[in-house]
Tab-separated table of C-alpha atoms in Angstrom:
chain	number	residue	atom	x	y	z
Y	1	LYS	CA	72.912	109.869	17.653
Y	2	GLN	CA	71.879	106.987	20.146
Y	3	GLU	CA	68.943	105.541	20.182
Y	4	VAL	CA	67.143	102.769	22.423
Y	5	THR	CA	63.766	100.829	21.483
Y	6	GLN	CA	62.750	98.463	24.061
Y	7	ILE	CA	59.669	96.895	22.241
Y	8	PRO	CA	56.884	95.795	23.268
Y	9	ALA	CA	55.527	98.663	25.911
Y	10	ALA	CA	53.559	96.306	28.226
Y	11	LEU	CA	53.457	92.352	28.461
Y	12	SER	CA	51.691	90.273	31.335
Y	13	VAL	CA	52.000	87.157	32.036
Y	14	PRO	CA	51.141	84.652	34.454
Y	15	GLU	CA	53.171	83.672	37.841
Y	16	GLY	CA	55.861	81.518	37.389
Y	17	GLU	CA	56.882	81.719	34.361
Y	18	ASN	CA	60.501	82.372	32.088
Y	19	LEU	CA	60.387	85.451	30.630
Y	20	VAL	CA	62.314	88.065	28.621
Y	21	LEU	CA	62.608	91.324	27.869
Y	22	ASN	CA	64.208	92.672	24.944
Y	23	CYS	CA	66.686	96.410	24.633
Y	24	SER	CA	67.936	97.639	21.730
Y	25	PHE	CA	70.138	100.348	20.200
Y	26	THR	CA	71.287	102.351	17.479
Y	27	ASP	CA	75.484	102.851	17.412
Y	28	SER	CA	76.863	99.921	18.969
Y	29	ALA	CA	79.684	101.928	20.106
Y	30	ILE	CA	78.530	102.055	24.072
Y	31	TYR	CA	80.903	101.487	27.067
Y	32	ASN	CA	77.929	99.647	29.556
Y	33	LEU	CA	75.212	99.030	29.181
Y	34	GLN	CA	72.303	98.777	32.166
Y	35	TRP	CA	69.062	97.969	33.066
Y	36	PHE	CA	66.879	99.499	35.375
Y	37	ARG	CA	63.434	99.277	37.339
Y	38	GLN	CA	61.063	101.315	38.164
Y	39	ASP	CA	57.918	101.013	40.483
Y	40	PRO	CA	54.420	103.506	39.769
Y	41	GLY	CA	55.569	107.048	40.881
Y	42	LYS	CA	59.103	105.985	42.179
Y	43	GLY	CA	63.193	106.601	40.643
Y	44	LEU	CA	65.203	103.719	39.570
Y	45	THR	CA	66.805	100.682	41.496
Y	46	SER	CA	69.852	99.507	38.678
Y	47	LEU	CA	69.361	95.982	37.968
Y	48	LEU	CA	72.529	94.951	36.170
Y	49	LEU	CA	75.265	96.477	34.436
Y	50	ILE	CA	76.939	94.730	31.865
Y	51	GLN	CA	80.705	96.648	30.590
Y	52	SER	CA	81.347	96.393	26.499
Y	53	SER	CA	83.131	93.567	26.646
Y	54	GLN	CA	81.333	91.194	29.502
Y	55	ARG	CA	78.017	88.654	28.124
Y	56	GLU	CA	75.989	89.048	30.444
Y	57	GLN	CA	75.292	89.162	33.767
Y	58	THR	CA	73.374	88.007	36.688
Y	59	SER	CA	72.041	88.735	39.650
Y	60	GLY	CA	69.218	85.313	41.148
Y	61	ARG	CA	66.813	85.028	39.026
Y	62	LEU	CA	67.693	88.070	36.570
Y	63	ASN	CA	70.339	87.291	33.756
Y	64	ALA	CA	71.099	90.069	31.323
Y	65	SER	CA	73.228	89.593	27.745
Y	66	LEU	CA	75.065	91.920	26.324
Y	67	ASP	CA	75.786	91.855	22.051
Y	68	LYS	CA	76.859	94.947	20.564
Y	69	SER	CA	77.412	93.831	17.591
Y	70	SER	CA	73.684	93.673	16.484
Y	71	GLY	CA	73.373	95.960	19.080
Y	72	ARG	CA	70.517	94.142	21.765
Y	73	SER	CA	70.758	93.063	25.128
Y	74	THR	CA	68.101	90.805	26.827
Y	75	LEU	CA	66.833	90.549	30.107
Y	76	TYR	CA	65.854	87.073	31.593
Y	77	ILE	CA	64.070	86.679	33.758
Y	78	ALA	CA	63.773	83.410	35.747
Y	79	ALA	CA	59.984	81.817	37.304
Y	80	SER	CA	57.804	84.993	37.302
Y	81	GLN	CA	56.313	86.439	40.014
Y	82	PRO	CA	53.898	89.287	41.301
Y	83	GLY	CA	56.953	91.196	42.752
Y	84	ASP	CA	58.622	91.498	39.724
Y	85	SER	CA	55.693	93.802	37.924
Y	86	ALA	CA	57.639	97.256	37.275
Y	87	THR	CA	58.651	99.011	34.745
Y	88	TYR	CA	62.397	98.011	33.137
Y	89	LEU	CA	64.649	100.138	31.723
Y	90	CYS	CA	67.776	99.950	29.592
Y	91	ALA	CA	70.364	102.520	29.257
Y	92	VAL	CA	73.355	103.308	27.378
Y	93	ALA	CA	77.036	105.274	27.867
Y	94	SER	CA	79.223	105.999	24.828
Y	95	GLY	CA	81.889	106.405	27.052
Y	96	ALA	CA	82.720	105.957	30.537
Y	97	ASN	CA	81.979	109.613	32.249
Y	98	SER	CA	79.110	109.966	29.677
Y	99	LYS	CA	75.243	110.175	29.980
Y	100	LEU	CA	72.916	107.440	30.111
Y	101	THR	CA	70.775	106.895	26.794
Y	102	PHE	CA	67.084	105.787	28.210
Y	103	GLY	CA	64.766	103.929	26.460
Y	104	LYS	CA	61.195	103.918	26.709
Y	105	GLY	CA	60.801	101.321	28.853
Y	106	ILE	CA	58.748	97.605	29.655
Y	107	THR	CA	55.592	97.070	31.899
Y	108	LEU	CA	55.485	94.289	33.242
Y	109	SER	CA	52.105	93.031	34.980
Y	110	VAL	CA	52.153	89.088	36.283
Y	111	ARG	CA	49.742	88.522	37.586
Y	112	PRO	CA	49.225	85.494	40.109
B	1	GLY	CA	75.464	102.400	51.018
B	2	ALA	CA	74.541	104.571	48.300
B	3	VAL	CA	71.407	106.511	48.602
B	4	VAL	CA	70.016	109.589	46.955
B	5	SER	CA	67.566	111.614	48.682
B	6	GLN	CA	65.784	114.041	47.189
B	7	HIS	CA	63.183	116.618	48.542
B	8	PRO	CA	59.945	117.700	48.205
B	9	SER	CA	58.901	114.370	46.483
B	10	ARG	CA	55.351	116.157	45.171
B	11	VAL	CA	54.755	119.600	44.325
B	12	ILE	CA	52.333	121.959	43.480
B	13	CYS	CA	52.283	125.098	42.358
B	14	LYS	CA	50.741	128.299	40.657
B	15	SER	CA	51.251	128.080	37.237
B	16	GLY	CA	53.966	131.874	37.632
B	17	THR	CA	56.464	130.939	40.843
B	18	SER	CA	59.362	128.906	41.423
B	19	VAL	CA	60.008	126.085	42.274
B	20	LYS	CA	63.136	124.302	44.304
B	21	ILE	CA	63.987	120.710	43.942
B	22	GLU	CA	67.046	119.163	46.306
B	23	CYS	CA	69.083	115.909	45.804
B	24	ARG	CA	71.511	114.452	47.612
B	25	SER	CA	73.805	111.842	47.932
B	26	LEU	CA	73.462	110.692	51.721
B	27	ASP	CA	76.178	108.826	52.283
B	28	PHE	CA	79.183	109.108	49.619
B	29	GLN	CA	80.357	111.954	47.651
B	30	ALA	CA	78.897	112.764	44.226
B	31	THR	CA	81.397	115.532	41.695
B	32	THR	CA	79.063	113.906	39.125
B	33	MET	CA	74.675	114.525	39.198
B	34	PHE	CA	71.773	114.718	37.106
B	35	TRP	CA	69.079	115.909	36.654
B	36	TYR	CA	66.044	113.910	34.437
B	37	ARG	CA	62.636	115.064	34.218
B	38	GLN	CA	59.924	111.489	32.712
B	39	PHE	CA	56.196	112.187	30.947
B	40	PRO	CA	54.017	109.491	31.883
B	41	LYS	CA	54.927	105.737	29.585
B	42	GLN	CA	58.510	108.191	27.862
B	43	SER	CA	61.546	107.066	28.412
B	44	LEU	CA	63.580	110.067	31.395
B	45	MET	CA	65.433	112.647	29.177
B	46	LEU	CA	68.081	114.311	30.298
B	47	MET	CA	68.655	117.953	31.008
B	48	ALA	CA	71.592	119.075	32.459
B	49	THR	CA	74.761	117.327	34.498
B	50	SER	CA	76.338	118.818	37.000
B	51	ASN	CA	80.150	119.492	38.524
B	52	GLU	CA	80.305	120.403	42.070
B	53	GLY	CA	81.847	124.153	42.035
B	54	SER	CA	81.299	124.617	37.965
B	55	LYS	CA	77.913	125.765	35.709
B	56	ALA	CA	75.926	123.091	34.690
B	57	THR	CA	75.990	121.198	31.646
B	58	TYR	CA	72.509	121.365	30.363
B	59	GLU	CA	72.031	119.712	26.985
B	60	GLN	CA	70.235	120.933	23.565
B	61	GLY	CA	66.885	122.332	23.662
B	62	VAL	CA	67.010	123.285	27.181
B	63	GLU	CA	66.791	125.700	29.156
B	64	LYS	CA	69.614	126.539	31.355
B	65	ASP	CA	68.211	130.326	32.573
B	66	LYS	CA	64.277	128.294	33.165
B	67	PHE	CA	65.834	125.246	35.231
B	68	LEU	CA	68.751	127.088	37.144
B	69	ILE	CA	71.191	124.028	38.584
B	70	ASN	CA	73.856	124.746	41.455
B	71	HIS	CA	75.813	122.386	42.553
B	72	ALA	CA	77.627	123.759	45.744
B	73	SER	CA	78.974	121.206	47.510
B	74	LEU	CA	80.104	117.840	47.375
B	75	THR	CA	76.279	116.449	48.199
B	76	LEU	CA	74.169	117.884	47.123
B	77	SER	CA	72.574	119.587	44.242
B	78	THR	CA	69.410	121.975	43.708
B	79	LEU	CA	67.473	122.402	40.413
B	80	THR	CA	65.135	125.017	40.532
B	81	VAL	CA	62.362	125.994	37.485
B	82	THR	CA	61.823	129.522	36.491
B	83	SER	CA	58.867	130.749	36.890
B	84	ALA	CA	57.093	127.200	36.298
B	85	HIS	CA	54.098	126.979	34.160
B	86	PRO	CA	52.218	123.657	33.036
B	87	GLU	CA	54.140	122.110	30.181
B	88	ASP	CA	56.319	122.116	33.387
B	89	SER	CA	54.251	119.473	34.756
B	90	SER	CA	56.726	116.694	35.231
B	91	PHE	CA	58.695	113.726	37.328
B	92	TYR	CA	61.817	115.016	38.167
B	93	ILE	CA	64.900	112.321	38.801
B	94	CYS	CA	67.898	113.292	39.867
B	95	SER	CA	71.297	110.658	40.145
B	96	ALA	CA	74.031	110.663	41.611
B	97	ARG	CA	78.001	108.693	40.295
B	98	ASP	CA	80.039	108.164	43.273
B	99	ALA	CA	83.685	109.369	43.108
B	100	GLY	CA	84.638	106.704	45.505
B	101	ARG	CA	83.863	103.903	43.620
B	102	GLY	CA	84.942	104.315	40.025
B	103	GLY	CA	82.702	107.722	39.245
B	104	GLU	CA	80.263	105.061	37.046
B	105	THR	CA	77.580	103.763	38.710
B	106	GLN	CA	74.594	106.010	38.581
B	107	TYR	CA	72.685	105.904	41.779
B	108	PHE	CA	68.960	107.523	41.586
B	109	GLY	CA	66.269	109.407	43.508
B	110	PRO	CA	63.530	108.795	43.866
B	111	GLY	CA	62.024	111.757	42.124
B	112	THR	CA	59.971	114.584	42.224
B	113	ARG	CA	55.965	115.047	41.202
B	114	LEU	CA	55.920	118.507	40.251
B	115	LEU	CA	52.236	119.186	39.291
B	116	VAL	CA	51.649	124.041	37.942
B	117	LEU	CA	48.258	124.608	37.742
């Protein structure tokens, strides 16, 4: 059974800092991995999707890497801003049309 | 594009009543929709997979008679919480796969906050 872990559960940083959010998964046989953002009381917004054959994906100030063999992914946020404050969840899919298994998320607070 | 809506966004009901939550894909056809529930500071837990025109597939431990799912069209799936109890209070989120875009990406709705008194 796939398990996804995100540690720490919460993180507070000053504005402008570069930061890394970690995600680990127990079964390396994944199809893809996604990073989502969730604002309080809201749904999920997909940030980046990495296929199992890829090592990283970039979108603006965000960069996600994937090391499938070690069961890890990181989300790098450059020059953090208060607007980046949210909960970041990672999720893995074991197949093309299979369900997503989510971590509990990391709640990020960027202080002005 | 790829917008998913949910209605209502928030509902409060008395214990023992039934509540229906709608999930719509606004600008694409979704042959598959998913229903999740999320408790505070917890991850999203998949409840069931809803396929248009067929019975939903429920995850282990989810009571199919309590959480009725109907996916009657390519743009609408409904989740009915029957005889709701306080322990059913949660945040319910749906997602939909865009069949026209290869179907790998799930687009999530804004969620429905259910409070059962």
